Amino acid sequence: MNSITPLLGLSSEELTRWVIEQGQPSYRAKQLHQWLYTRNIRSLDEVTVFPKSWREQNKTPVGRSTIALQTPTPDGTIKFLLALADGQTIETVGIPSDNRLTVCVSSQVGCAMGCTFCATGYSGFGRHLEVHEIVDQVLTVQEAMSRRASHIVYMGMGEPMHNLPRVIKSLRALNQEIGIGQRQLTVSTVGIPGKILDFAYEHLQVTLAVSLHAPNQTLREQIVPTAKNYPYADLLADCREYVRTTGRRISFEYVLLSGFNDLPRHAEELATRVKGFQSHVNLIPFNPVDEARFDRPTPKQVEIFRSTLERAGVAVSVRQTRGVDQSAACGQLRRRAFLQAK
Ligand code: SF4
């Protein structure tokens, strides 16, 4: 930890070490923790229990972003565009329901995976997010929506497994410093060779959501370019190892693209792949993206696909798309703001 590492995301032990390094008594760490995570401070200067002279000298950043834009939707979902310290922007979404607030966080600025149905994929890769920039997204949504987050999904911009060390540290911070249960944390991936196993051996109790999006290698390579380096059978073998190591079931994500991967024969083939697997399939009707050549399937197409899987004994559900008219598809808000600024 160097002197300019932002404070957000540090573990309690690291915070205690930092406080002592700064010449303050160790009990100040507990106070600082409370001000960071429950009083939502943006600068150390706000921590009025600390001596004024010390606050005036200490320029260590807290690590908070600012809200550049927010788009509320009629169903209560709010999509935020957040400006980071270096001027980069990322998207975060707060999705409320009766008894939960789910926050969908980004793990990178942009994304290197280039999936052909995804607005973020068209923006290219910017950089990895630091731990404090991931944790900040949760605090920002909690503050703006005046509710505590109950569930976190790493399904915003970026491929979490491409930024695995920081993602793992942020998961620990959300669990230990903010108090969100590990089982309420979900990490999504399109799969990078070796990373699912690295993640499994961390022995966290979080949910792994694997974006399959196709029933076979040939179709998958056409929409997830990085799948060329990760044969379908190897991906599924790593998923089985994840289940064996953690005891957690896998969630398979499947975006339904009209006429491309949503026919009954695709559902039948998918069923043969995931049947007998401790897993659940989440179907996501495609959210239109300006650049992509795909269409959204009709509700009838979605239902035929779902019921075909169900008849084959696969646990399956259809994810409700929320805020679809408000640039809500992954990466669209940022891309639209970027294009308007050009
Ligand atoms: S779908 Fe996910 S992994 Fe693929 S380009 Fe978009 S953000 Fe990246």
mmCIF file of C-alpha atoms and ligand atoms in Angstrom:
data_model
loop_
_atom_site.group_PDB
_atom_site.id
_atom_site.type_symbol
_atom_site.label_atom_id
_atom_site.label_comp_id
_atom_site.label_asym_id
_atom_site.label_seq_id
_atom_site.Cartn_x
_atom_site.Cartn_y
_atom_site.Cartn_z
ATOM 1 C CA MET A 1 0.000 0.000 0.000
ATOM 2 C CA ASN A 2 1.566 3.326 -0.945
ATOM 3 C CA SER A 3 0.648 6.749 0.431
ATOM 4 C CA ILE A 4 -1.722 7.574 -2.431
ATOM 5 C CA THR A 5 -3.677 4.289 -2.471
ATOM 6 C CA PRO A 6 -7.313 5.362 -1.982
ATOM 7 C CA LEU A 7 -8.843 4.197 1.280
ATOM 8 C CA LEU A 8 -12.011 2.601 -0.071
ATOM 9 C CA GLY A 9 -11.727 -1.162 -0.425
ATOM 10 C CA LEU A 10 -8.886 -1.589 2.063
ATOM 11 C CA SER A 11 -9.522 -4.405 4.533
ATOM 12 C CA SER A 12 -9.984 -3.517 8.224
ATOM 13 C CA GLU A 13 -6.427 -4.754 8.891
ATOM 14 C CA GLU A 14 -5.018 -2.599 6.076
ATOM 15 C CA LEU A 15 -6.965 0.405 7.340
ATOM 16 C CA THR A 16 -5.597 -0.123 10.863
ATOM 17 C CA ARG A 17 -2.052 -0.366 9.469
ATOM 18 C CA TRP A 18 -2.578 2.822 7.488
ATOM 19 C CA VAL A 19 -3.934 4.747 10.492
ATOM 20 C CA ILE A 20 -0.927 3.704 12.613
ATOM 21 C CA GLU A 21 1.458 4.639 9.767
ATOM 22 C CA GLN A 22 -0.138 8.076 9.811
ATOM 23 C CA GLY A 23 0.753 8.485 13.497
ATOM 24 C CA GLN A 24 -2.812 8.076 14.737
ATOM 25 C CA PRO A 25 -3.980 5.680 17.490
ATOM 26 C CA SER A 26 -5.318 2.366 16.158
ATOM 27 C CA TYR A 27 -8.878 2.990 17.445
ATOM 28 C CA ARG A 28 -9.185 5.684 14.782
ATOM 29 C CA ALA A 29 -9.353 2.893 12.171
ATOM 30 C CA LYS A 30 -12.768 1.813 13.429
ATOM 31 C CA GLN A 31 -14.008 5.397 13.296
ATOM 32 C CA LEU A 32 -12.623 5.866 9.811
ATOM 33 C CA HIS A 33 -14.244 2.612 8.659
ATOM 34 C CA GLN A 34 -17.615 3.873 9.812
ATOM 35 C CA TRP A 35 -17.203 7.233 8.095
ATOM 36 C CA LEU A 36 -16.104 5.555 4.864
ATOM 37 C CA TYR A 37 -18.884 3.000 4.626
ATOM 38 C CA THR A 38 -21.875 4.472 6.439
ATOM 39 C CA ARG A 39 -21.384 8.230 6.249
ATOM 40 C CA ASN A 40 -20.268 8.166 2.614
ATOM 41 C CA ILE A 41 -17.449 10.688 3.005
ATOM 42 C CA ARG A 42 -15.710 11.911 -0.134
ATOM 43 C CA SER A 43 -12.691 13.464 1.547
ATOM 44 C CA LEU A 44 -10.758 12.834 4.750
ATOM 45 C CA ASP A 45 -11.431 16.442 5.647
ATOM 46 C CA GLU A 46 -15.013 15.463 6.460
ATOM 47 C CA VAL A 47 -13.939 13.114 9.279
ATOM 48 C CA THR A 48 -14.400 15.652 12.028
ATOM 49 C CA VAL A 49 -13.453 13.237 14.825
ATOM 50 C CA PHE A 50 -9.868 13.373 13.487
ATOM 51 C CA PRO A 51 -7.618 16.304 14.560
ATOM 52 C CA LYS A 52 -8.108 19.317 12.257
ATOM 53 C CA SER A 53 -4.385 19.930 11.731
ATOM 54 C CA TRP A 54 -3.890 16.312 10.627
ATOM 55 C CA ARG A 55 -6.860 16.463 8.254
ATOM 56 C CA GLU A 56 -5.521 19.618 6.639
ATOM 57 C CA GLN A 57 -2.186 17.959 5.905
ATOM 58 C CA ASN A 58 -3.401 14.520 4.796
ATOM 59 C CA LYS A 59 -4.249 14.388 1.101
ATOM 60 C CA THR A 60 -4.927 10.637 0.831
ATOM 61 C CA PRO A 61 -7.972 10.211 -1.449
ATOM 62 C CA VAL A 62 -11.040 8.319 -0.313
ATOM 63 C CA GLY A 63 -11.656 7.036 -3.844
ATOM 64 C CA ARG A 64 -15.201 8.185 -4.632
ATOM 65 C CA SER A 65 -16.555 8.899 -8.125
ATOM 66 C CA THR A 66 -19.053 11.560 -9.163
ATOM 67 C CA ILE A 67 -22.362 10.953 -10.912
ATOM 68 C CA ALA A 68 -22.104 12.374 -14.454
ATOM 69 C CA LEU A 69 -25.548 11.255 -15.561
ATOM 70 C CA GLN A 70 -28.426 9.207 -14.250
ATOM 71 C CA THR A 71 -31.422 7.845 -16.118
ATOM 72 C CA PRO A 72 -34.366 6.688 -14.037
ATOM 73 C CA THR A 73 -36.950 4.404 -15.625
ATOM 74 C CA PRO A 74 -40.642 3.913 -14.770
ATOM 75 C CA ASP A 75 -39.943 0.567 -13.078
ATOM 76 C CA GLY A 76 -37.570 2.222 -10.576
ATOM 77 C CA THR A 77 -34.323 1.025 -12.165
ATOM 78 C CA ILE A 78 -31.689 3.773 -12.332
ATOM 79 C CA LYS A 79 -28.704 3.658 -14.631
ATOM 80 C CA PHE A 80 -25.734 5.791 -13.583
ATOM 81 C CA LEU A 81 -22.816 7.076 -15.614
ATOM 82 C CA LEU A 82 -19.983 7.641 -13.136
ATOM 83 C CA ALA A 83 -16.929 9.834 -13.719
ATOM 84 C CA LEU A 84 -13.693 8.452 -12.237
ATOM 85 C CA ALA A 85 -10.719 10.459 -10.959
ATOM 86 C CA ASP A 86 -8.927 10.268 -14.341
ATOM 87 C CA GLY A 87 -12.000 11.375 -16.303
ATOM 88 C CA GLN A 88 -12.929 7.893 -17.554
ATOM 89 C CA THR A 89 -16.592 6.940 -17.279
ATOM 90 C CA ILE A 90 -18.308 3.686 -16.343
ATOM 91 C CA GLU A 91 -21.869 2.465 -15.979
ATOM 92 C CA THR A 92 -23.585 1.125 -12.866
ATOM 93 C CA VAL A 93 -27.224 0.147 -12.454
ATOM 94 C CA GLY A 94 -29.448 0.055 -9.376
ATOM 95 C CA ILE A 95 -32.335 -2.385 -9.742
ATOM 96 C CA PRO A 96 -34.866 -2.194 -6.892
ATOM 97 C CA SER A 97 -37.651 -4.630 -6.077
ATOM 98 C CA ASP A 98 -39.864 -5.054 -3.015
ATOM 99 C CA ASN A 99 -37.298 -6.630 -0.775
ATOM 100 C CA ARG A 100 -33.972 -6.180 -2.545
ATOM 101 C CA LEU A 101 -31.704 -3.691 -4.215
ATOM 102 C CA THR A 102 -29.443 -5.285 -6.788
ATOM 103 C CA VAL A 103 -26.451 -3.289 -7.992
ATOM 104 C CA CYS A 104 -24.958 -4.231 -11.348
ATOM 105 C CA VAL A 105 -21.303 -3.146 -11.281
ATOM 106 C CA SER A 106 -18.657 -2.683 -13.971
ATOM 107 C CA SER A 107 -15.219 -4.250 -13.559
ATOM 108 C CA GLN A 108 -13.404 -2.457 -16.407
ATOM 109 C CA VAL A 109 -13.581 0.699 -18.500
ATOM 110 C CA GLY A 110 -14.827 -0.827 -21.764
ATOM 111 C CA CYS A 111 -14.080 -4.466 -22.519
ATOM 112 C CA ALA A 112 -11.555 -6.416 -24.579
ATOM 113 C CA MET A 113 -13.822 -9.399 -25.338
ATOM 114 C CA GLY A 114 -15.650 -7.834 -28.310
ATOM 115 C CA CYS A 115 -18.917 -9.779 -28.088
ATOM 116 C CA THR A 116 -20.891 -8.867 -31.196
ATOM 117 C CA PHE A 117 -24.233 -8.272 -29.443
ATOM 118 C CA CYS A 118 -22.848 -5.934 -26.763
ATOM 119 C CA ALA A 119 -22.455 -2.126 -26.843
ATOM 120 C CA THR A 120 -19.467 -2.296 -24.465
ATOM 121 C CA GLY A 121 -17.775 -4.757 -26.804
ATOM 122 C CA TYR A 122 -17.947 -2.138 -29.578
ATOM 123 C CA SER A 123 -16.305 0.503 -27.355
ATOM 124 C CA GLY A 124 -13.058 -1.464 -26.974
ATOM 125 C CA PHE A 125 -10.923 -1.797 -23.850
ATOM 126 C CA GLY A 126 -9.940 1.207 -21.719
ATOM 127 C CA ARG A 127 -8.408 -0.080 -18.495
ATOM 128 C CA HIS A 128 -9.029 -2.285 -15.468
ATOM 129 C CA LEU A 129 -10.994 -0.778 -12.591
ATOM 130 C CA GLU A 130 -9.196 -0.539 -9.260
ATOM 131 C CA VAL A 131 -10.741 -2.113 -6.150
ATOM 132 C CA HIS A 132 -11.967 1.234 -4.784
ATOM 133 C CA GLU A 133 -13.649 2.011 -8.132
ATOM 134 C CA ILE A 134 -15.697 -1.190 -7.902
ATOM 135 C CA VAL A 135 -16.627 -0.702 -4.226
ATOM 136 C CA ASP A 136 -17.514 2.947 -4.886
ATOM 137 C CA GLN A 137 -20.204 1.918 -7.384
ATOM 138 C CA VAL A 138 -22.115 0.106 -4.626
ATOM 139 C CA LEU A 139 -21.816 3.023 -2.180
ATOM 140 C CA THR A 140 -22.908 5.489 -4.873
ATOM 141 C CA VAL A 141 -26.043 3.520 -5.753
ATOM 142 C CA GLN A 142 -26.901 2.977 -2.078
ATOM 143 C CA GLU A 143 -26.569 6.702 -1.419
ATOM 144 C CA ALA A 144 -28.521 7.798 -4.513
ATOM 145 C CA MET A 145 -31.339 5.297 -3.963
ATOM 146 C CA SER A 146 -31.415 5.669 -0.150
ATOM 147 C CA ARG A 147 -31.339 1.887 0.369
ATOM 148 C CA ARG A 148 -28.799 -0.712 1.317
ATOM 149 C CA ALA A 149 -27.678 -2.991 -1.491
ATOM 150 C CA SER A 150 -28.689 -6.608 -0.917
ATOM 151 C CA HIS A 151 -27.301 -8.236 -4.079
ATOM 152 C CA ILE A 152 -24.366 -7.390 -6.348
ATOM 153 C CA VAL A 153 -23.912 -8.700 -9.879
ATOM 154 C CA TYR A 154 -20.688 -8.164 -11.827
ATOM 155 C CA MET A 155 -22.516 -7.883 -15.131
ATOM 156 C CA GLY A 156 -21.793 -4.289 -16.129
ATOM 157 C CA MET A 157 -18.987 -3.149 -18.403
ATOM 158 C CA GLY A 158 -15.959 -5.415 -18.633
ATOM 159 C CA GLU A 159 -14.996 -9.064 -18.239
ATOM 160 C CA PRO A 160 -14.422 -9.661 -14.491
ATOM 161 C CA MET A 161 -12.060 -12.611 -15.074
ATOM 162 C CA HIS A 162 -9.798 -10.331 -17.131
ATOM 163 C CA ASN A 163 -9.360 -8.236 -13.956
ATOM 164 C CA LEU A 164 -9.491 -11.140 -11.502
ATOM 165 C CA PRO A 165 -7.135 -10.053 -8.642
ATOM 166 C CA ARG A 166 -8.955 -6.718 -8.199
ATOM 167 C CA VAL A 167 -12.369 -8.343 -8.613
ATOM 168 C CA ILE A 168 -11.541 -10.891 -5.884
ATOM 169 C CA LYS A 169 -10.343 -8.146 -3.544
ATOM 170 C CA SER A 170 -13.497 -6.116 -4.229
ATOM 171 C CA LEU A 171 -15.683 -9.180 -3.500
ATOM 172 C CA ARG A 172 -13.955 -9.564 -0.137
ATOM 173 C CA ALA A 173 -14.443 -5.847 0.602
ATOM 174 C CA LEU A 174 -18.141 -5.946 -0.293
ATOM 175 C CA ASN A 175 -18.575 -8.986 1.932
ATOM 176 C CA GLN A 176 -16.414 -7.998 4.900
ATOM 177 C CA GLU A 177 -16.504 -4.198 4.913
ATOM 178 C CA ILE A 178 -20.051 -3.535 3.626
ATOM 179 C CA GLY A 179 -21.594 -6.772 4.937
ATOM 180 C CA ILE A 180 -23.139 -8.204 1.768
ATOM 181 C CA GLY A 181 -23.365 -12.007 2.015
ATOM 182 C CA GLN A 182 -21.088 -13.953 -0.343
ATOM 183 C CA ARG A 183 -24.103 -15.848 -1.688
ATOM 184 C CA GLN A 184 -25.601 -12.516 -2.697
ATOM 185 C CA LEU A 185 -22.590 -11.777 -4.933
ATOM 186 C CA THR A 186 -22.588 -12.966 -8.565
ATOM 187 C CA VAL A 187 -19.633 -12.807 -10.946
ATOM 188 C CA SER A 188 -20.349 -13.160 -14.642
ATOM 189 C CA THR A 189 -17.872 -14.301 -17.283
ATOM 190 C CA VAL A 190 -17.706 -15.306 -20.946
ATOM 191 C CA GLY A 191 -14.787 -17.491 -19.891
ATOM 192 C CA ILE A 192 -11.034 -16.988 -20.129
ATOM 193 C CA PRO A 193 -8.944 -20.200 -20.143
ATOM 194 C CA GLY A 194 -7.660 -21.021 -16.647
ATOM 195 C CA LYS A 195 -9.483 -18.216 -14.840
ATOM 196 C CA ILE A 196 -12.588 -20.144 -13.752
ATOM 197 C CA LEU A 197 -10.305 -22.628 -11.981
ATOM 198 C CA ASP A 198 -8.240 -19.820 -10.415
ATOM 199 C CA PHE A 199 -11.508 -18.368 -9.174
ATOM 200 C CA ALA A 200 -12.777 -21.735 -7.884
ATOM 201 C CA TYR A 201 -9.625 -22.253 -5.811
ATOM 202 C CA GLU A 202 -10.280 -18.977 -3.952
ATOM 203 C CA HIS A 203 -13.071 -20.998 -2.265
ATOM 204 C CA LEU A 204 -15.496 -18.090 -2.152
ATOM 205 C CA GLN A 205 -19.202 -18.857 -1.828
ATOM 206 C CA VAL A 206 -20.220 -16.478 -4.603
ATOM 207 C CA THR A 207 -22.353 -17.413 -7.615
ATOM 208 C CA LEU A 208 -20.593 -17.890 -10.938
ATOM 209 C CA ALA A 209 -22.633 -16.893 -13.995
ATOM 210 C CA VAL A 210 -21.141 -18.225 -17.224
ATOM 211 C CA SER A 211 -22.288 -16.540 -20.422
ATOM 212 C CA LEU A 212 -22.768 -19.451 -22.825
ATOM 213 C CA HIS A 213 -25.038 -17.701 -25.343
ATOM 214 C CA ALA A 214 -24.911 -20.633 -27.782
ATOM 215 C CA PRO A 215 -25.462 -24.402 -27.709
ATOM 216 C CA ASN A 216 -22.238 -25.263 -29.555
ATOM 217 C CA GLN A 217 -18.737 -24.032 -30.349
ATOM 218 C CA THR A 218 -19.474 -22.978 -33.946
ATOM 219 C CA LEU A 219 -22.291 -20.586 -33.047
ATOM 220 C CA ARG A 220 -20.553 -19.365 -29.905
ATOM 221 C CA GLU A 221 -17.410 -18.300 -31.785
ATOM 222 C CA GLN A 222 -19.533 -16.115 -34.064
ATOM 223 C CA ILE A 223 -20.797 -13.935 -31.211
ATOM 224 C CA VAL A 224 -18.066 -14.346 -28.559
ATOM 225 C CA PRO A 225 -14.786 -13.971 -30.497
ATOM 226 C CA THR A 226 -12.604 -15.016 -27.537
ATOM 227 C CA ALA A 227 -14.372 -18.402 -27.487
ATOM 228 C CA LYS A 228 -11.989 -19.440 -30.303
ATOM 229 C CA ASN A 229 -9.345 -19.982 -27.608
ATOM 230 C CA TYR A 230 -11.648 -21.842 -25.253
ATOM 231 C CA PRO A 231 -13.319 -24.981 -26.644
ATOM 232 C CA TYR A 232 -16.889 -25.502 -25.431
ATOM 233 C CA ALA A 233 -16.040 -28.852 -23.832
ATOM 234 C CA ASP A 234 -13.122 -27.315 -21.880
ATOM 235 C CA LEU A 235 -15.340 -24.468 -20.666
ATOM 236 C CA LEU A 236 -17.963 -26.927 -19.397
ATOM 237 C CA ALA A 237 -15.270 -29.102 -17.763
ATOM 238 C CA ASP A 238 -13.998 -26.041 -15.864
ATOM 239 C CA CYS A 239 -17.565 -25.235 -14.821
ATOM 240 C CA ARG A 240 -17.952 -28.760 -13.441
ATOM 241 C CA GLU A 241 -14.737 -28.301 -11.475
ATOM 242 C CA TYR A 242 -16.081 -25.013 -10.093
ATOM 243 C CA VAL A 243 -19.221 -26.818 -8.869
ATOM 244 C CA ARG A 244 -17.132 -29.657 -7.402
ATOM 245 C CA THR A 245 -14.737 -27.304 -5.588
ATOM 246 C CA THR A 246 -17.201 -24.736 -4.237
ATOM 247 C CA GLY A 247 -20.413 -26.770 -3.921
ATOM 248 C CA ARG A 248 -22.189 -23.875 -5.645
ATOM 249 C CA ARG A 249 -24.351 -24.372 -8.700
ATOM 250 C CA ILE A 250 -23.485 -22.482 -11.894
ATOM 251 C CA SER A 251 -25.794 -20.030 -13.549
ATOM 252 C CA PHE A 252 -25.620 -20.253 -17.352
ATOM 253 C CA GLU A 253 -26.545 -17.003 -19.119
ATOM 254 C CA TYR A 254 -28.016 -17.256 -22.613
ATOM 255 C CA VAL A 255 -28.885 -14.134 -24.608
ATOM 256 C CA LEU A 256 -31.647 -14.980 -27.096
ATOM 257 C CA LEU A 257 -30.932 -13.522 -30.553
ATOM 258 C CA SER A 258 -33.852 -13.895 -32.921
ATOM 259 C CA GLY A 259 -33.224 -16.507 -35.621
ATOM 260 C CA PHE A 260 -29.602 -17.018 -34.577
ATOM 261 C CA ASN A 261 -29.600 -19.098 -31.386
ATOM 262 C CA ASP A 262 -33.245 -19.171 -30.280
ATOM 263 C CA LEU A 263 -34.729 -22.026 -32.335
ATOM 264 C CA PRO A 264 -36.178 -25.166 -30.690
ATOM 265 C CA ARG A 265 -33.250 -27.246 -32.022
ATOM 266 C CA HIS A 266 -30.851 -24.898 -30.243
ATOM 267 C CA ALA A 267 -32.773 -25.404 -26.991
ATOM 268 C CA GLU A 268 -32.631 -29.192 -27.473
ATOM 269 C CA GLU A 269 -28.870 -29.072 -28.084
ATOM 270 C CA LEU A 270 -28.321 -26.787 -25.087
ATOM 271 C CA ALA A 271 -30.291 -29.213 -22.905
ATOM 272 C CA THR A 272 -27.921 -32.070 -23.820
ATOM 273 C CA ARG A 273 -24.963 -29.874 -22.757
ATOM 274 C CA VAL A 274 -26.212 -28.739 -19.355
ATOM 275 C CA LYS A 275 -28.503 -31.597 -18.304
ATOM 276 C CA GLY A 276 -27.421 -33.391 -15.154
ATOM 277 C CA PHE A 277 -25.267 -30.409 -14.273
ATOM 278 C CA GLN A 278 -25.781 -28.534 -10.998
ATOM 279 C CA SER A 279 -26.882 -25.421 -12.830
ATOM 280 C CA HIS A 280 -29.632 -23.028 -13.816
ATOM 281 C CA VAL A 281 -30.139 -21.443 -17.242
ATOM 282 C CA ASN A 282 -31.080 -17.747 -17.381
ATOM 283 C CA LEU A 283 -32.563 -16.677 -20.686
ATOM 284 C CA ILE A 284 -32.097 -13.008 -21.614
ATOM 285 C CA PRO A 285 -34.131 -11.705 -24.563
ATOM 286 C CA PHE A 286 -31.721 -9.485 -26.533
ATOM 287 C CA ASN A 287 -31.721 -5.752 -25.792
ATOM 288 C CA PRO A 288 -31.372 -3.917 -29.116
ATOM 289 C CA VAL A 289 -27.940 -2.303 -29.629
ATOM 290 C CA ASP A 290 -27.439 0.196 -32.477
ATOM 291 C CA GLU A 291 -24.320 -1.488 -33.879
ATOM 292 C CA ALA A 292 -25.478 -5.109 -33.662
ATOM 293 C CA ARG A 293 -27.213 -6.919 -36.495
ATOM 294 C CA PHE A 294 -29.468 -8.950 -34.191
ATOM 295 C CA ASP A 295 -33.157 -8.615 -33.308
ATOM 296 C CA ARG A 296 -35.033 -9.253 -30.114
ATOM 297 C CA PRO A 297 -37.087 -12.470 -30.177
ATOM 298 C CA THR A 298 -40.859 -12.298 -29.736
ATOM 299 C CA PRO A 299 -42.353 -13.364 -26.379
ATOM 300 C CA LYS A 300 -43.677 -16.478 -28.173
ATOM 301 C CA GLN A 301 -40.176 -17.455 -29.416
ATOM 302 C CA VAL A 302 -38.840 -16.976 -25.884
ATOM 303 C CA GLU A 303 -41.570 -19.140 -24.383
ATOM 304 C CA ILE A 304 -40.999 -21.976 -26.889
ATOM 305 C CA PHE A 305 -37.269 -21.944 -26.071
ATOM 306 C CA ARG A 306 -37.924 -21.880 -22.318
ATOM 307 C CA SER A 307 -40.493 -24.688 -22.359
ATOM 308 C CA THR A 308 -38.286 -26.870 -24.579
ATOM 309 C CA LEU A 309 -35.513 -26.644 -21.980
ATOM 310 C CA GLU A 310 -37.948 -27.250 -19.138
ATOM 311 C CA ARG A 311 -39.406 -30.352 -20.804
ATOM 312 C CA ALA A 312 -35.844 -31.674 -21.130
ATOM 313 C CA GLY A 313 -35.416 -31.358 -17.339
ATOM 314 C CA VAL A 314 -33.316 -28.171 -17.292
ATOM 315 C CA ALA A 315 -33.865 -25.579 -14.528
ATOM 316 C CA VAL A 316 -34.578 -22.415 -16.489
ATOM 317 C CA SER A 317 -35.974 -18.908 -16.070
ATOM 318 C CA VAL A 318 -36.381 -15.818 -18.249
ATOM 319 C CA ARG A 319 -34.745 -12.659 -16.958
ATOM 320 C CA GLN A 320 -37.017 -9.654 -17.034
ATOM 321 C CA THR A 321 -35.419 -6.842 -19.010
ATOM 322 C CA ARG A 322 -35.749 -3.628 -17.049
ATOM 323 C CA GLY A 323 -35.336 -0.084 -18.316
ATOM 324 C CA VAL A 324 -34.988 -1.299 -21.895
ATOM 325 C CA ASP A 325 -35.975 2.074 -23.373
ATOM 326 C CA GLN A 326 -33.419 4.082 -21.424
ATOM 327 C CA SER A 327 -30.142 3.063 -23.077
ATOM 328 C CA ALA A 328 -30.146 0.271 -20.551
ATOM 329 C CA ALA A 329 -28.292 -2.404 -22.506
ATOM 330 C CA CYS A 330 -24.755 -2.944 -21.214
ATOM 331 C CA GLY A 331 -22.477 -0.089 -22.335
ATOM 332 C CA GLN A 332 -25.075 1.895 -24.262
ATOM 333 C CA LEU A 333 -25.357 4.854 -21.893
ATOM 334 C CA ARG A 334 -21.607 5.448 -21.913
ATOM 335 C CA ARG A 335 -21.339 4.955 -25.643
ATOM 336 C CA ARG A 336 -24.204 7.362 -26.312
ATOM 337 C CA ALA A 337 -22.673 10.035 -24.027
ATOM 338 C CA PHE A 338 -19.317 9.483 -25.769
ATOM 339 C CA LEU A 339 -20.764 9.815 -29.266
ATOM 340 C CA GLN A 340 -22.726 12.960 -28.331
ATOM 341 C CA ALA A 341 -19.533 14.548 -26.975
ATOM 342 C CA LYS A 342 -17.623 13.909 -30.221
HETATM 343 S S1 SF4 B 1 -20.897 -9.111 -23.128
HETATM 344 FE FE1 SF4 B 1 -19.540 -8.790 -21.359
HETATM 345 S S2 SF4 B 1 -17.631 -9.824 -21.988
HETATM 346 FE FE2 SF4 B 1 -18.805 -9.515 -23.872
HETATM 347 S S3 SF4 B 1 -18.059 -7.531 -24.691
HETATM 348 FE FE3 SF4 B 1 -19.877 -7.113 -23.397
HETATM 349 S S4 SF4 B 1 -19.023 -6.590 -21.378
HETATM 350 FE FE4 SF4 B 1 -17.414 -7.657 -22.531
#
